mmCIF file of C-alpha atoms in Angstrom:
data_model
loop_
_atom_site.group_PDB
_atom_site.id
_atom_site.type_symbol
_atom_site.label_atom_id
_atom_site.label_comp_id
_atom_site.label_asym_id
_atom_site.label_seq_id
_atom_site.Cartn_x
_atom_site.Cartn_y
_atom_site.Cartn_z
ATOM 1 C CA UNK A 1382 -17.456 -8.466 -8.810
ATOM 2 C CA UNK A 1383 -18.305 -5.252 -10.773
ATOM 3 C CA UNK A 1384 -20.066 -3.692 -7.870
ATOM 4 C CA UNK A 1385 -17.760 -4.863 -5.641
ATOM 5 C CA UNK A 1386 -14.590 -3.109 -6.883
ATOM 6 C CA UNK A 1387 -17.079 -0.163 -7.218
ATOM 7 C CA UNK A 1388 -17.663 -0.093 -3.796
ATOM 8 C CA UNK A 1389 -14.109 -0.032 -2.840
ATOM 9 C CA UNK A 1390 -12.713 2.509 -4.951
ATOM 10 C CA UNK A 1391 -16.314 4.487 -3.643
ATOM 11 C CA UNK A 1392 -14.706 3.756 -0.671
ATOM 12 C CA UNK A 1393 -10.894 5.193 -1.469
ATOM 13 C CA UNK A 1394 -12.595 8.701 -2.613
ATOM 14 C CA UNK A 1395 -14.694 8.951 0.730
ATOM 15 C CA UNK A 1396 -11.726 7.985 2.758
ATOM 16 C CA UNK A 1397 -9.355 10.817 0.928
ATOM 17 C CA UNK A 1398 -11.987 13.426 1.902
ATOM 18 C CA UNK A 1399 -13.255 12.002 5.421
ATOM 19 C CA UNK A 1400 -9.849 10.060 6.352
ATOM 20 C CA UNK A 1401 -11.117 6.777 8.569
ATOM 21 C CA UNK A 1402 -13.988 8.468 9.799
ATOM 22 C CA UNK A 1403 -16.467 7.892 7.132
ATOM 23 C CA UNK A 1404 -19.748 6.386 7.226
ATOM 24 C CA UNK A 1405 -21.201 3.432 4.910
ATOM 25 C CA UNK A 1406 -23.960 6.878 3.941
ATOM 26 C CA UNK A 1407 -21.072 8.197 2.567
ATOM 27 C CA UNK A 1408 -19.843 6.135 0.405
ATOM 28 C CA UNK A 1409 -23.583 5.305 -0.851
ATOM 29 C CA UNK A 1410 -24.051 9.256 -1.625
ATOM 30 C CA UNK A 1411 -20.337 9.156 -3.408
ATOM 31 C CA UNK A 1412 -21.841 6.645 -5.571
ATOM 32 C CA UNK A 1413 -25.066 6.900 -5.975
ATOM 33 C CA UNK A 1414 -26.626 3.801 -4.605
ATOM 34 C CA UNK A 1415 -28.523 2.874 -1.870
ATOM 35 C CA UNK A 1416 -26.915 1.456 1.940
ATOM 36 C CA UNK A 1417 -28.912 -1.304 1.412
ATOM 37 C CA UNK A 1418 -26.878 -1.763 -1.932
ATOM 38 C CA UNK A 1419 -23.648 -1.600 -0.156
ATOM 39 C CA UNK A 1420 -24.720 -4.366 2.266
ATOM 40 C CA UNK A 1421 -25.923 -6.781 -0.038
ATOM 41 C CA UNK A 1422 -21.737 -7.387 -0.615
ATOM 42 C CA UNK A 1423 -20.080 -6.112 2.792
ATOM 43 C CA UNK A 1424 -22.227 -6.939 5.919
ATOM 44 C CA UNK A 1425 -20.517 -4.209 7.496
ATOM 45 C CA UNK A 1426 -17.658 -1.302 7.648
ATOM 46 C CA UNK A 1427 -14.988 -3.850 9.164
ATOM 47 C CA UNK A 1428 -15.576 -7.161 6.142
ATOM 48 C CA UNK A 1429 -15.354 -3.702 3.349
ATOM 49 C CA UNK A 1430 -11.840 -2.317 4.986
ATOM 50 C CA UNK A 1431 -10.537 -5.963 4.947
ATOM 51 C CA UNK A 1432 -11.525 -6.310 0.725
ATOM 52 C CA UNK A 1433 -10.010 -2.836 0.452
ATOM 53 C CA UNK A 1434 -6.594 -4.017 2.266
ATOM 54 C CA UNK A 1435 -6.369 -7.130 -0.323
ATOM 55 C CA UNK A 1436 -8.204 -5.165 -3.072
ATOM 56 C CA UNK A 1437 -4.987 -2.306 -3.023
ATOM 57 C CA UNK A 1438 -2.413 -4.989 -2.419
ATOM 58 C CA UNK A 1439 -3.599 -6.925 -5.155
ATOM 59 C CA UNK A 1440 -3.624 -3.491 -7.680
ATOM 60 C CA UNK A 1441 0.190 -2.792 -6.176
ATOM 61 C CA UNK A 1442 1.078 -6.394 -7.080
ATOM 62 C CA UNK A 1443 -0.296 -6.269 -10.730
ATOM 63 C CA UNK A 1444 2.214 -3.207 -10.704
ATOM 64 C CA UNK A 1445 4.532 -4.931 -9.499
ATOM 65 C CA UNK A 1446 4.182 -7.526 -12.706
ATOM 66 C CA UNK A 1447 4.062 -4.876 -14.587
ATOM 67 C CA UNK A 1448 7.085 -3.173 -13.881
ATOM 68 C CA UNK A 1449 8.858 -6.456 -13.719
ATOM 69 C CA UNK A 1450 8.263 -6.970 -17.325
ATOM 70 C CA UNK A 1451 9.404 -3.876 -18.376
ATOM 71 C CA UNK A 1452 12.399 -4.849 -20.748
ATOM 72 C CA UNK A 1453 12.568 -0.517 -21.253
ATOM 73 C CA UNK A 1454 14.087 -0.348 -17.274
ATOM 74 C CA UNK A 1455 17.468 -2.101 -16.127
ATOM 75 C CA UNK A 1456 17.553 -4.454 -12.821
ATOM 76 C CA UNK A 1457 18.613 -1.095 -10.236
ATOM 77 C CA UNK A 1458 15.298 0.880 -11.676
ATOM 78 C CA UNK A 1459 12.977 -2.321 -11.808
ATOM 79 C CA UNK A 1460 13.967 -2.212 -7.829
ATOM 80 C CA UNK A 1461 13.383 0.939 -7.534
ATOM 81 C CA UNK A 1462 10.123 0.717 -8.952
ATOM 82 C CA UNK A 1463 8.703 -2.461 -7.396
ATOM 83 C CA UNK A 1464 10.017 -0.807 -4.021
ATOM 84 C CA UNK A 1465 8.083 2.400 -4.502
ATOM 85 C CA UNK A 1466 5.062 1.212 -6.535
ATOM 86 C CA UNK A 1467 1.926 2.963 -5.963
ATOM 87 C CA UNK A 1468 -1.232 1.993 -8.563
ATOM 88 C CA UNK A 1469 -1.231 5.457 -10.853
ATOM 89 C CA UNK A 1470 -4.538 5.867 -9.701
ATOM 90 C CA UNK A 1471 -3.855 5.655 -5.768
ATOM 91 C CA UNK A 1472 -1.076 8.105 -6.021
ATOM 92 C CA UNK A 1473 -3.074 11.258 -5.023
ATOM 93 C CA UNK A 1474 -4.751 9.528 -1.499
ATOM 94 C CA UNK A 1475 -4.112 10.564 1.468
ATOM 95 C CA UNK A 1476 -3.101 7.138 3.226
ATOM 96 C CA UNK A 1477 -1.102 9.225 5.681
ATOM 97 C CA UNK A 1478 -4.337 9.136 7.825
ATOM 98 C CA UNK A 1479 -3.709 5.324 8.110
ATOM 99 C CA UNK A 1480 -1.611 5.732 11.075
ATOM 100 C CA UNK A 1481 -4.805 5.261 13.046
ATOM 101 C CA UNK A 1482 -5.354 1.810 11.998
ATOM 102 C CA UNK A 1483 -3.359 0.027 14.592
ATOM 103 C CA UNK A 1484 -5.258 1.980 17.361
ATOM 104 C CA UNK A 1485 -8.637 1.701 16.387
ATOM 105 C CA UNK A 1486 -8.999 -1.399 13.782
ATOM 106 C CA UNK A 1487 -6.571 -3.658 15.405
ATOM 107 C CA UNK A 1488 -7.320 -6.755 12.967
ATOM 108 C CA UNK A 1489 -7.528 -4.695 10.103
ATOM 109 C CA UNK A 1490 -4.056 -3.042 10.601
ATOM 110 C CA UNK A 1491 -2.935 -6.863 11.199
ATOM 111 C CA UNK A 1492 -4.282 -7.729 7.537
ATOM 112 C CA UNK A 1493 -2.003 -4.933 6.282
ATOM 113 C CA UNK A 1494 0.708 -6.136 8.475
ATOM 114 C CA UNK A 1495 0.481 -9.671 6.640
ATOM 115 C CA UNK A 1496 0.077 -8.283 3.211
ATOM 116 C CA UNK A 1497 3.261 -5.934 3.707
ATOM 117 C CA UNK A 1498 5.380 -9.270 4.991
ATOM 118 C CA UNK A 1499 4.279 -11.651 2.024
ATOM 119 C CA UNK A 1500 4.351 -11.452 -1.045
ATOM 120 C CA UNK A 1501 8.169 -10.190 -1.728
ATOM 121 C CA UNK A 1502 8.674 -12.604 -4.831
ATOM 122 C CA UNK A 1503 9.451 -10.149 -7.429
ATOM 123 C CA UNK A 1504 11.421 -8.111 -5.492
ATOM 124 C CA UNK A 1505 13.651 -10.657 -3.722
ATOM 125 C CA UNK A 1506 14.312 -12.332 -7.793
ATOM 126 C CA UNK A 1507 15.167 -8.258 -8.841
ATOM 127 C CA UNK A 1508 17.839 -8.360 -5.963
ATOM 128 C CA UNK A 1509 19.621 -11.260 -6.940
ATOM 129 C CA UNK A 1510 19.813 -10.863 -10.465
ATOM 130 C CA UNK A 1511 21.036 -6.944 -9.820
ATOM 131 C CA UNK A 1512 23.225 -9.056 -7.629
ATOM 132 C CA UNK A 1513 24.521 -10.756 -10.108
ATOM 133 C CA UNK A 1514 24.347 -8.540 -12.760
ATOM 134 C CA UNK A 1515 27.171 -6.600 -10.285
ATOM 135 C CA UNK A 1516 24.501 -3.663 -10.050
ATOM 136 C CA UNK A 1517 23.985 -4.602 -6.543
ATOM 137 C CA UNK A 1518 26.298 -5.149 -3.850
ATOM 138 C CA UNK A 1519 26.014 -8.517 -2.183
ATOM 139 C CA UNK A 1520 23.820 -7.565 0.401
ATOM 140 C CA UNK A 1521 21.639 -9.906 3.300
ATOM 141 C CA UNK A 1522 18.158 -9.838 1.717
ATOM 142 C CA UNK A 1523 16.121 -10.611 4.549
ATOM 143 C CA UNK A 1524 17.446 -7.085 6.181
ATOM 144 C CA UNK A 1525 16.668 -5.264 3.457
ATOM 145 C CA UNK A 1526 12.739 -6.508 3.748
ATOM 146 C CA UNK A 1527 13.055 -5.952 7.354
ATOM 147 C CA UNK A 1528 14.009 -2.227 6.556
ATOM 148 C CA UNK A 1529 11.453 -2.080 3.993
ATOM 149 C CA UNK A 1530 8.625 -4.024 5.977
ATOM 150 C CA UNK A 1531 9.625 -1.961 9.612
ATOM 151 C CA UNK A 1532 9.366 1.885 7.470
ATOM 152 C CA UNK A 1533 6.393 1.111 6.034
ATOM 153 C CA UNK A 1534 4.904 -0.711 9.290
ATOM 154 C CA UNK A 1535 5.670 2.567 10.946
ATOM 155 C CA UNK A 1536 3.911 4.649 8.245
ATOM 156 C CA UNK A 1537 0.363 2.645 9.567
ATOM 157 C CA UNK A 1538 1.515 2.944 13.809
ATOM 158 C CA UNK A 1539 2.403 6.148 13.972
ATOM 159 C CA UNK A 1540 1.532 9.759 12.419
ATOM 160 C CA UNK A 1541 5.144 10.902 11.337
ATOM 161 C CA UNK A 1542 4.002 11.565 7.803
ATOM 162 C CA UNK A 1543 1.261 13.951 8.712
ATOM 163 C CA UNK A 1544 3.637 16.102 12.229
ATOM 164 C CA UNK A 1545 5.989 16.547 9.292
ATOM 165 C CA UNK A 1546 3.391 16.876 5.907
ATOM 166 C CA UNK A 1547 5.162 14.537 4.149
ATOM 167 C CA UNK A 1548 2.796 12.667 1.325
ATOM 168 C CA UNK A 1549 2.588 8.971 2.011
ATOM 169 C CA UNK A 1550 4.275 8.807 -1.725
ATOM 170 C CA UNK A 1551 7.091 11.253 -0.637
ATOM 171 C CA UNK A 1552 7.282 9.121 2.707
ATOM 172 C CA UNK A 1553 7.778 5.865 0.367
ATOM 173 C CA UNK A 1554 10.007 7.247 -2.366
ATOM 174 C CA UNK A 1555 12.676 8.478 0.413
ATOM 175 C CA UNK A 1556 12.495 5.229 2.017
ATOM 176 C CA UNK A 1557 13.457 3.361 -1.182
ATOM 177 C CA UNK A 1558 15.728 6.273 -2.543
ATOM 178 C CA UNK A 1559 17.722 5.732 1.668
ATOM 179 C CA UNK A 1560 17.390 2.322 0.613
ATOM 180 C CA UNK A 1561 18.548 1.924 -2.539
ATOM 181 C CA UNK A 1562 20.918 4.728 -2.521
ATOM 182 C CA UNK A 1563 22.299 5.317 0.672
ATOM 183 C CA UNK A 1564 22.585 8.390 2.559
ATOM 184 C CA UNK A 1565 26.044 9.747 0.940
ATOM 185 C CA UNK A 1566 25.956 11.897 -1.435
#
C-alpha cells in the first residue's frame, strides 16, 4: 500500500508539470524507481489514473470528516467547507488540464463522473441541520447537488478554467461562494 500511494502522488507532481501527457518514465524518474517498479502495482497508465480518481476522492472525503467534526466552525461554514474542500496538499495542482479527460480517457472521466455524484452524505446532513438551525433557507436539496455536480462536471468537459486562467481552486470557491451566497450583493 506504501508504494502504492507513492506512486500516485509521483503521479500528481508529474501530471502538474506535464498535464495528461506524461509517461509511466516520468513518473519513475520523479521518484526514483524503476518502470518495472511501477508495473509490479499498475499494469498500465489507464488501471494508475483509475487508483488516482478514488485515491483523491478518498483524501477529499477524509476532509470532508474532518471538517465535519470541526465543533470551531458553525453549520453555514462547515458547508462551505465540505463544498469547496480541496486536500491542503492538492491545492497547488493544476487540475484545470483535466478538461481533456472526457475526450481522450472516456472511462476514466466516467469514474470521476461517479465519484462526483456519490458520496454527498455529509453534505446533504450539513444542509438540513443549517436548515433547521434557520441558517439555511428551505431549499430542494437534490438541485443544489445538481448545481454542484453539473459546475464541477463542466470543470472536467470543457477548458473554461484555463480560456479564462482561473485556478481550478478559484473555479471551485466561486462556485460554492454563487452557491452558497447568491449573486446579490
Amino acid at each position: 500500500m506504501e508504494l502504492r500511494n507513492r506512486i500516485l502522488e509521483g503521479t500528481l507532481q508529474v501530471f502538474n508539470n506535464k498535464g495528461m501527457k506524461f509517461t509511466m518514465d516520468d513518473i519513475a524518474r520523479t521518484l526514483g524507481i524503476s518502470k518495472k517498479t511501477i508495473y509490479t502495482v499498475f499494469h498500465d497508465k489507464n488501471e494508475m489514473l483509475l487508483a488516482l480518481v478514488d485515491y483523491l476522492f478518498d483524501q477529499i472525503k477524509e476532509e470532508e470528516i474532518k471538517i465535519y467534526n470541526d465543533d470551531n466552525l458553525t453549520t453555514v461554514e462547515k458547508i462551505r467547507s465540505v463544498l469547496g474542500v480541496l486536500p491542503t496538499g492538492y491545492k497547488e495542482i493544476d487540475f484545470r488540464q483535466l478538461y481533456i479527460l472526457k475526450e481522450k480517457f472516456p472511462d476514466i472521466y466516467a469514474k470521476v463522473e461517479e465519484r462526483l455524484e456519490n458520496g454527498w452524505e455529509i453534505t446533504i446532513e450539513l444542509i438540513e441541520k443549517g436548515i433547521k438551525e434557520g441558517v439555511i433557507r428551505p431549499i430542494k436539496i437534490p438541485i443544489l447537488k445538481l448545481m454542484m455536480e453539473s459546475s464541477l462536471e463542466q470543470f472536467f468537459r470543457r477548458d473554461i478554467l484555463v480560456k479564462n486562467k482561473i485556478t481550478y481552486q478559484e473555479g471551485l470557491d466561486e462556485v460554492v461562494a454563487i452557491l452558497i451566497d447568491g449573486i446579490t450583493i
